GROMACS .gro file of C-alpha atoms in nm:
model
  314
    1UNK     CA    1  -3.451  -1.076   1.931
    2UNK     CA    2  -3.416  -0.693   2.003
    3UNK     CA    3  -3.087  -0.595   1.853
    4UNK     CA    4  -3.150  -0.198   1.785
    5UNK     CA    5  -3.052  -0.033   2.084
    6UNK     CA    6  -3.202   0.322   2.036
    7UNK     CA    7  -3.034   0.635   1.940
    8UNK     CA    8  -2.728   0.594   2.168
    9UNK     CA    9  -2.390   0.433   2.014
   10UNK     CA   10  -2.391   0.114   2.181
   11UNK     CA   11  -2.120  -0.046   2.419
   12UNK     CA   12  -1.878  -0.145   2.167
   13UNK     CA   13  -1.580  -0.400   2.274
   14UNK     CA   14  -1.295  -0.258   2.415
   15UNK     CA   15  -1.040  -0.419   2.231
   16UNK     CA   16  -1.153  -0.335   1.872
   17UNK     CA   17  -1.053   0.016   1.916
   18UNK     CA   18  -0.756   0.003   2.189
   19UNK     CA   19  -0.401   0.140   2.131
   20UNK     CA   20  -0.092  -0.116   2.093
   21UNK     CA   21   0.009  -0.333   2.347
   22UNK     CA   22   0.352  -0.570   2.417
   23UNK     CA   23   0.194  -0.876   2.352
   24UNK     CA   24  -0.090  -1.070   2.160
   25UNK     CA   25  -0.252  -1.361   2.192
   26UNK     CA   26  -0.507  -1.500   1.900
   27UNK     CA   27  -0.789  -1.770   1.936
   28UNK     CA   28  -0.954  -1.921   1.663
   29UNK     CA   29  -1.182  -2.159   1.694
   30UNK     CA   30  -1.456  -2.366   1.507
   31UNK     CA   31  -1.797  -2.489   1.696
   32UNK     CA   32  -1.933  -2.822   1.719
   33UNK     CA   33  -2.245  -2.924   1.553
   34UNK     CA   34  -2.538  -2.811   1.740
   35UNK     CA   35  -2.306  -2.546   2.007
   36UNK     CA   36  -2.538  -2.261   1.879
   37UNK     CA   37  -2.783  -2.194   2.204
   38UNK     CA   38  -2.538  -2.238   2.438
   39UNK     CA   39  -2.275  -2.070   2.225
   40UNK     CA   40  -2.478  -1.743   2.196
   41UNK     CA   41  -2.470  -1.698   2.577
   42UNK     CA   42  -2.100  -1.839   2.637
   43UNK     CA   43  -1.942  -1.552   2.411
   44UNK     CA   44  -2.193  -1.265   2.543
   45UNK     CA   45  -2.035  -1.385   2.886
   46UNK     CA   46  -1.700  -1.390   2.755
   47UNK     CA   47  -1.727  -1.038   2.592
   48UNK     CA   48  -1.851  -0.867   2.891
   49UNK     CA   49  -1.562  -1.054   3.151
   50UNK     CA   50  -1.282  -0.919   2.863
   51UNK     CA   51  -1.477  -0.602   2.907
   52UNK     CA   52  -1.441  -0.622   3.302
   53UNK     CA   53  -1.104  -0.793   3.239
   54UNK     CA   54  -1.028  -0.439   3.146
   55UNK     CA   55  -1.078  -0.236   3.459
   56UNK     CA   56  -0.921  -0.516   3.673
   57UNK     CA   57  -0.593  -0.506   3.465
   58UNK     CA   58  -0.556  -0.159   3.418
   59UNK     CA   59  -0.181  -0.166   3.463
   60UNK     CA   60  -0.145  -0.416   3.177
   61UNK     CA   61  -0.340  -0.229   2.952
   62UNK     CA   62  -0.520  -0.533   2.905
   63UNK     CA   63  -0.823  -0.560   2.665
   64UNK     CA   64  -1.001  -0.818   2.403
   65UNK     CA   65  -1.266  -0.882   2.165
   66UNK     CA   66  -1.450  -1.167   2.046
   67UNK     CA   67  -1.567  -1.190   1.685
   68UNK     CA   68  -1.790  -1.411   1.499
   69UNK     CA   69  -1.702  -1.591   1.135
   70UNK     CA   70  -1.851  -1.438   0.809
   71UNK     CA   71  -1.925  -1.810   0.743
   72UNK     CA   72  -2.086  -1.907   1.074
   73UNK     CA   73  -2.267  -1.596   1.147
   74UNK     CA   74  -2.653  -1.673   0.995
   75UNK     CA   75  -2.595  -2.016   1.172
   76UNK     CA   76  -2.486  -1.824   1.552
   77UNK     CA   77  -2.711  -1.508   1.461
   78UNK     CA   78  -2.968  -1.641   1.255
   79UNK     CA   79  -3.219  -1.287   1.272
   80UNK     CA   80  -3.014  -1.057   1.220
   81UNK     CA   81  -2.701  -1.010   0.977
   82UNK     CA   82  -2.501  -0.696   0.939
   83UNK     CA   83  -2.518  -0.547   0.635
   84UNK     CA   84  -2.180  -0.583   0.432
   85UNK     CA   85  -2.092  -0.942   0.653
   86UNK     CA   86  -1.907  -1.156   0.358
   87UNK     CA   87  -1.682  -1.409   0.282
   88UNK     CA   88  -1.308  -1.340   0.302
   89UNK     CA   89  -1.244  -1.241  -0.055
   90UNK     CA   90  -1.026  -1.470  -0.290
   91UNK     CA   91  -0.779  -1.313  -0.463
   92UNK     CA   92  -0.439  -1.468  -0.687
   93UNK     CA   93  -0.241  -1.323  -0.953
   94UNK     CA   94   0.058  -1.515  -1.084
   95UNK     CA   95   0.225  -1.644  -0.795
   96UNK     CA   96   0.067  -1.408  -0.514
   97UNK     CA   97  -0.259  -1.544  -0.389
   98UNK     CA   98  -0.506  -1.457  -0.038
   99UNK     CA   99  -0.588  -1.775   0.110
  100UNK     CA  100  -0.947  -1.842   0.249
  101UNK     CA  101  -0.936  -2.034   0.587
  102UNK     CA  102  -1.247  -1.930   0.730
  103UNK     CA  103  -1.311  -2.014   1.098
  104UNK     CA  104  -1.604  -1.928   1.341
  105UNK     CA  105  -1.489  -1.736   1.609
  106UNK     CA  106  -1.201  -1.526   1.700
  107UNK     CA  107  -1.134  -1.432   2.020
  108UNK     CA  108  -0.821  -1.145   2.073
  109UNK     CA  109  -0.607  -1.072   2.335
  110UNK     CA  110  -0.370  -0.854   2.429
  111UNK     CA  111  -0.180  -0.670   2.695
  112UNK     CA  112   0.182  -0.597   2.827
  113UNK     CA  113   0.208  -0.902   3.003
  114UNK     CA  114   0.261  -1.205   2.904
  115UNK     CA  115   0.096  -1.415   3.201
  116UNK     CA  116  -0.221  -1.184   3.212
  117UNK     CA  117  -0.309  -1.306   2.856
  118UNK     CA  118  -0.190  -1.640   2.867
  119UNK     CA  119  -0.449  -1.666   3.219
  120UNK     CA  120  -0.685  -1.513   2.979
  121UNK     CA  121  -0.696  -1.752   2.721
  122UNK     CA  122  -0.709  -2.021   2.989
  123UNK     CA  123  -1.041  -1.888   3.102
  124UNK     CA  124  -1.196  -1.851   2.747
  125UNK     CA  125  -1.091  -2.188   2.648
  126UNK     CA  126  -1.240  -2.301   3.000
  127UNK     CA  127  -1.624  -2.144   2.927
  128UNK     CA  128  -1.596  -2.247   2.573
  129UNK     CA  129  -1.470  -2.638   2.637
  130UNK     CA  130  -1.711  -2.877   2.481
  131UNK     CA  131  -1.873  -2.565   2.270
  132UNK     CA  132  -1.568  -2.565   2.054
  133UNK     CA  133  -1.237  -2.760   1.883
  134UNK     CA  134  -0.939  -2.523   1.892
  135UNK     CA  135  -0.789  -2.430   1.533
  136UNK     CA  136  -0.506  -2.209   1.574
  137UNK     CA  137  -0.311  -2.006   1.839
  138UNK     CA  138  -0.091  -1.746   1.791
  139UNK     CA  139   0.115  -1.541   2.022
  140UNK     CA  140   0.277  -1.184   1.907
  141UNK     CA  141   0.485  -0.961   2.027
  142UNK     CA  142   0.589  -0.544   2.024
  143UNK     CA  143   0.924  -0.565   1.793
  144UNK     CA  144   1.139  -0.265   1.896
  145UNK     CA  145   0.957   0.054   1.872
  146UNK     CA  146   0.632  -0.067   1.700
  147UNK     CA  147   0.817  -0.259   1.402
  148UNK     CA  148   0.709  -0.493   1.195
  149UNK     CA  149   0.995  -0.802   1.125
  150UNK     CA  150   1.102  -0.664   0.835
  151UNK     CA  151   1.238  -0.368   1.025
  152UNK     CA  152   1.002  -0.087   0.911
  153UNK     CA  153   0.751   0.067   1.143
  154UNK     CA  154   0.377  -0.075   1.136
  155UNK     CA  155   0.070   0.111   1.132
  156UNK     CA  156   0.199   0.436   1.078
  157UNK     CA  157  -0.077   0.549   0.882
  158UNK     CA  158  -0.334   0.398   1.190
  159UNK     CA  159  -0.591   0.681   1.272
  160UNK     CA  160  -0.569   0.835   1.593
  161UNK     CA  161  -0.768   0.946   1.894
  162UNK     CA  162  -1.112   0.961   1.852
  163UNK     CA  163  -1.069   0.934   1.458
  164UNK     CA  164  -0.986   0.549   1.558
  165UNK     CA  165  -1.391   0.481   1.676
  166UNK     CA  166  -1.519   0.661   1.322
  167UNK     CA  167  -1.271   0.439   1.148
  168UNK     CA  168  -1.338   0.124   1.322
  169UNK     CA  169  -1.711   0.087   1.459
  170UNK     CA  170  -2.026   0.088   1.230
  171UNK     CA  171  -2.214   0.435   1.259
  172UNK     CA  172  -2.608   0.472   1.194
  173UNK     CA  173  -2.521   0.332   0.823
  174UNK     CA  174  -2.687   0.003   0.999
  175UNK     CA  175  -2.851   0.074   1.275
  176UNK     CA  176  -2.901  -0.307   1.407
  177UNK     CA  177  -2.493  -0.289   1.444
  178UNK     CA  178  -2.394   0.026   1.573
  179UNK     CA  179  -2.070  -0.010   1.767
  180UNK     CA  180  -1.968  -0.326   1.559
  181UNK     CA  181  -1.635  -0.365   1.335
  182UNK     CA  182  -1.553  -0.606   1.031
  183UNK     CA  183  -1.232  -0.761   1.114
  184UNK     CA  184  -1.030  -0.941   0.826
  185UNK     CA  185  -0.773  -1.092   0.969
  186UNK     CA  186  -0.414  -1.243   0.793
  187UNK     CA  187  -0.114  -1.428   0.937
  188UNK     CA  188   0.200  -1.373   0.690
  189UNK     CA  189   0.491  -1.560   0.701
  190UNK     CA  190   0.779  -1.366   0.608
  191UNK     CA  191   1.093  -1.500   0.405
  192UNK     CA  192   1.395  -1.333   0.615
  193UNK     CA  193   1.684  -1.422   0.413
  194UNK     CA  194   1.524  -1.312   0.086
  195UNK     CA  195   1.422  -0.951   0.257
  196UNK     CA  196   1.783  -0.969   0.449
  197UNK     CA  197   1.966  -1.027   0.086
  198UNK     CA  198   1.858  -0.707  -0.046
  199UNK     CA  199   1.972  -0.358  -0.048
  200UNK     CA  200   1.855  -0.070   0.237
  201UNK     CA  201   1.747   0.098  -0.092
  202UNK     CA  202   1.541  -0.209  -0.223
  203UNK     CA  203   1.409  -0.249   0.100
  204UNK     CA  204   1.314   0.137   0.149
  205UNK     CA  205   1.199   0.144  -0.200
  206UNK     CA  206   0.980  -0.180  -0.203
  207UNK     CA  207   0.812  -0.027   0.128
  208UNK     CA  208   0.781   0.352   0.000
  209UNK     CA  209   0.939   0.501   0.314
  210UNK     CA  210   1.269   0.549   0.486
  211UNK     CA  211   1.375   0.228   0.741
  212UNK     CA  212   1.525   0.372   1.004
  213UNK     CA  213   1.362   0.736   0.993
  214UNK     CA  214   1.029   0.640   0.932
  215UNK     CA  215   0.994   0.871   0.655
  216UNK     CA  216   0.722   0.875   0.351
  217UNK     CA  217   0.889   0.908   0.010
  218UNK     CA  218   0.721   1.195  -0.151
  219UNK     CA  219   0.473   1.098  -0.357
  220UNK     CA  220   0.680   1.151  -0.686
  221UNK     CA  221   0.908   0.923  -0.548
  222UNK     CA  222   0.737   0.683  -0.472
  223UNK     CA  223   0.802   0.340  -0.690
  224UNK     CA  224   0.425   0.201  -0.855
  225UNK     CA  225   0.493  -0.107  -0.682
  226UNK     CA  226   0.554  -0.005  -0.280
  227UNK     CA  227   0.324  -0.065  -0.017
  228UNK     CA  228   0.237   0.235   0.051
  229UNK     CA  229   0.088   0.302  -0.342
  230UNK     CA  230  -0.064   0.006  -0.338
  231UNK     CA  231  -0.235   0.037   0.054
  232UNK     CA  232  -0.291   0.440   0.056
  233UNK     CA  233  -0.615   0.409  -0.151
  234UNK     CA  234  -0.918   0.702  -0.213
  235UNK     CA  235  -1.262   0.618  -0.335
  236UNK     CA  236  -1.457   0.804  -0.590
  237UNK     CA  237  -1.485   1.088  -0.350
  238UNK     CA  238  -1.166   1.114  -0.308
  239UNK     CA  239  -1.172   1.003   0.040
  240UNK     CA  240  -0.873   0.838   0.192
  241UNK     CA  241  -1.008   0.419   0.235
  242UNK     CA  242  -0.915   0.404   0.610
  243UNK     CA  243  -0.835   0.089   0.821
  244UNK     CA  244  -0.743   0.058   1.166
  245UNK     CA  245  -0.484  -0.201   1.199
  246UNK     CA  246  -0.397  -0.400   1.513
  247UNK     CA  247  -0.149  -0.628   1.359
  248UNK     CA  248   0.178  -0.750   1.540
  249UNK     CA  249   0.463  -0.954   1.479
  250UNK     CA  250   0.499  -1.304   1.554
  251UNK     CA  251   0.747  -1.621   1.566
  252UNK     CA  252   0.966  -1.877   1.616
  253UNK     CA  253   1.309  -1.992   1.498
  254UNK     CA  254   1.129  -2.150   1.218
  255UNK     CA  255   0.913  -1.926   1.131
  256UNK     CA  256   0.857  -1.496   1.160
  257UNK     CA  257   0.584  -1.287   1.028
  258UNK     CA  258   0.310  -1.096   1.065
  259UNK     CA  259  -0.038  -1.168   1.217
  260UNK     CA  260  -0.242  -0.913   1.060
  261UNK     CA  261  -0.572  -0.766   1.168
  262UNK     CA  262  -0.801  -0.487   1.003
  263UNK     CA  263  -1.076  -0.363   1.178
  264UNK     CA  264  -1.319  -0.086   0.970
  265UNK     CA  265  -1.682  -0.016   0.998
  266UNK     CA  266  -1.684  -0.152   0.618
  267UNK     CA  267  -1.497  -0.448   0.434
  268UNK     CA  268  -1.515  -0.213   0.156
  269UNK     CA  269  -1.160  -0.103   0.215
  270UNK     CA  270  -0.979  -0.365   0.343
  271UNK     CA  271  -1.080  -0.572  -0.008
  272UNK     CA  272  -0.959  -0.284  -0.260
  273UNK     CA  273  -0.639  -0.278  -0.042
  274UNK     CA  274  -0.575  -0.677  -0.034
  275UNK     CA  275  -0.729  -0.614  -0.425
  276UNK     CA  276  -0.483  -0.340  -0.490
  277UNK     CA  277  -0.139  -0.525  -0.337
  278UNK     CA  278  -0.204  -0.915  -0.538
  279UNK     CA  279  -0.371  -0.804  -0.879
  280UNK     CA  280  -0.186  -0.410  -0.864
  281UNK     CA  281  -0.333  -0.124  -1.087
  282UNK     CA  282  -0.406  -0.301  -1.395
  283UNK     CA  283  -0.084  -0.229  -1.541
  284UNK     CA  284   0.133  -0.491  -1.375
  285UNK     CA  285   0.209  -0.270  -1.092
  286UNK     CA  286   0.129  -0.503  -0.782
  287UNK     CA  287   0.277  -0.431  -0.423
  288UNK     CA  288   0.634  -0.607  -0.435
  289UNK     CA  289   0.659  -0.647  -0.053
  290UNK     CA  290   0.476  -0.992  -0.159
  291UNK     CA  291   0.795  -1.101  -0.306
  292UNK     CA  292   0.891  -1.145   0.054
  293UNK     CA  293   0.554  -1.264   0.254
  294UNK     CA  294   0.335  -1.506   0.175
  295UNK     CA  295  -0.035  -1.465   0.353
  296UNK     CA  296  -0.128  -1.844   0.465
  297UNK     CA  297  -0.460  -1.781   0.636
  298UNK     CA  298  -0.718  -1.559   0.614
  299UNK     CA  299  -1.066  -1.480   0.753
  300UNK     CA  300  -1.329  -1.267   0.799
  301UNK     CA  301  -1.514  -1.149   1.096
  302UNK     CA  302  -1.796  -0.918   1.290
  303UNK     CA  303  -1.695  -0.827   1.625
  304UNK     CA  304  -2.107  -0.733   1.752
  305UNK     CA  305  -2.116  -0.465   2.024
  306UNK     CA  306  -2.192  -0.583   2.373
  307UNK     CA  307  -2.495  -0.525   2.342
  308UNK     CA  308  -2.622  -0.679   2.065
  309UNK     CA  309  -2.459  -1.017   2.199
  310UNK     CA  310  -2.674  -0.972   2.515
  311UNK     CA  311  -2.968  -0.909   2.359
  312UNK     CA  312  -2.877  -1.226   2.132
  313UNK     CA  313  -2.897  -1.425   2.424
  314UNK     CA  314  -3.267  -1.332   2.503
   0.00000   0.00000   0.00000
């Protein structure tokens, strides 16, 4: 299996690095015992209709990626692994824990319509029926101007422009996987009425920014325990420890929260976050917006450039 394509970035998936959309719709699925050949070719032909899916829908700003389990990978991919592919890491702390629920695939989908993804999903389940049991599906949604459910804007600190490809897709650090992304993905479930019985100050304070403004404390100012100390990380180089996040909101009358989604060209990052948030700075300092969410699932993923799922195929 060829899976270096040369010196040129290859054709990464469209929906890794695309900007927000209205709605979200999120596949997860495990594969039945002995799915692998024709598995390998189903997803290279799902990947590259999403792809084309992209084009034709232009006016939905329509766009998807598929990704492959941590856990499943060597079994899918057997020659070839990329190079920081792990397990979703296990974290807990008191009460405040990061389930593991690791699945095989993840397929994501997204648009301003409503119908165009929900006809999408109907034609992945259709090419992957018999290949596959479906495990969960979730639907999100834009809340006001880019919210979260909690009220405070999401993803403020995503990179922009072209800084969202360096952020996202694996460079020539691993050659095989150029144009790739490690997704970790999280759905949170969100308890309103505790979050809705405190203070605007407890609530500005526990998030380290203003609510309705949208504005960063300064950093004197900002409480040990907001999300924003706890998420805003640097390594030893003093370089900020970038994610790109294409998380939305999601929910019912029984239940509201937050399906997130990380995408970075190394797990390196999202794990000190997730690290930083449940066990805090060593001082008992941990990110208090987990008094009021609760992560149920979590998983981790490589979303493969087009390419190399082609050339997977033989």
């Amino acid at each position: 299996m060829t899976t270096d394509t040369g010196s040129a970035m290859p054709r990464e998936q469209a929906g890794v690095c695309a900007e927000g959309n209205l709605h979200g719709l999120y596949l997860l699925f495990n594969a039945e015992e002995q799915a692998e050949p024709a598995l390998r070719g189903v997803l290279a032909e799902i990947a590259a209709w999403l792809q084309a899916s992209v084009d034709q829908n232009a006016d939905s700003a329509f766009n998807g990626f598929v990704a492959v389990g941590a856990n499943y990978w060597d079994t899918l991919y057997p020659d070839a692994r990329p190079a920081k592919l792990r397990p979703f890491p296990s974290f807990e702390q008191d009460d405040r824990k990061a389930p593991v629920q690791p699945v095989d695939l993840f397929i994501h989908i997204r648009s301003d319509r409503v119908d165009i993804n929900h006809v999408a999903a109907m034609e992945v389940c259709h090419r992957l029926r018999g290949l596959v049991q479906l495990v969960e599906e979730v639907r999100s949604f834009r809340y006001l101007d880019n919210r979260d459910l909690t009220g405070f804007v999401d993803g403020t600190e995503n990179p922009q422009g072209v800084h969202r490809r360096e952020v996202a897709l694996v460079g020539d650090e691993d050659t095989s996987f150029r144009g790739g992304s490690y997704i970790h993905i999280q759905r949170y479930q969100h308890n309103m009425d505790r979050w809705n019985g405190i203070s605007l100050k407890q609530q500005e304070d526990t998030i380290g920014r203003t609510k309705m403004e949208n504005v960063e404390y300064a950093s004197q100012d900002k409480p040990l325990t907001c999300h924003i100390k706890r998420t805003n990380l640097k390594d030893d180089q003093g370089k900020s420890m970038e994610i790109l996040r294409q998380s939305m909101p999601y929910g019912t009358m029984k239940e509201q929260g937050l399906f997130f989604i990380s995408c970075c060209s190394t797990p390196v990052h999202f794990e000190a976050q997730l690290k930083s948030m449940i066990h805090g700075d060593g001082h008992g300092h941990y990110d208090h917006l987990l008094n009021f969410t609760q992560a149920v699932t979590g998983a981790a993923f490589f979303a493969p450039s087009l390419d190399f799922m082609e050339s997977a195929v033989g």
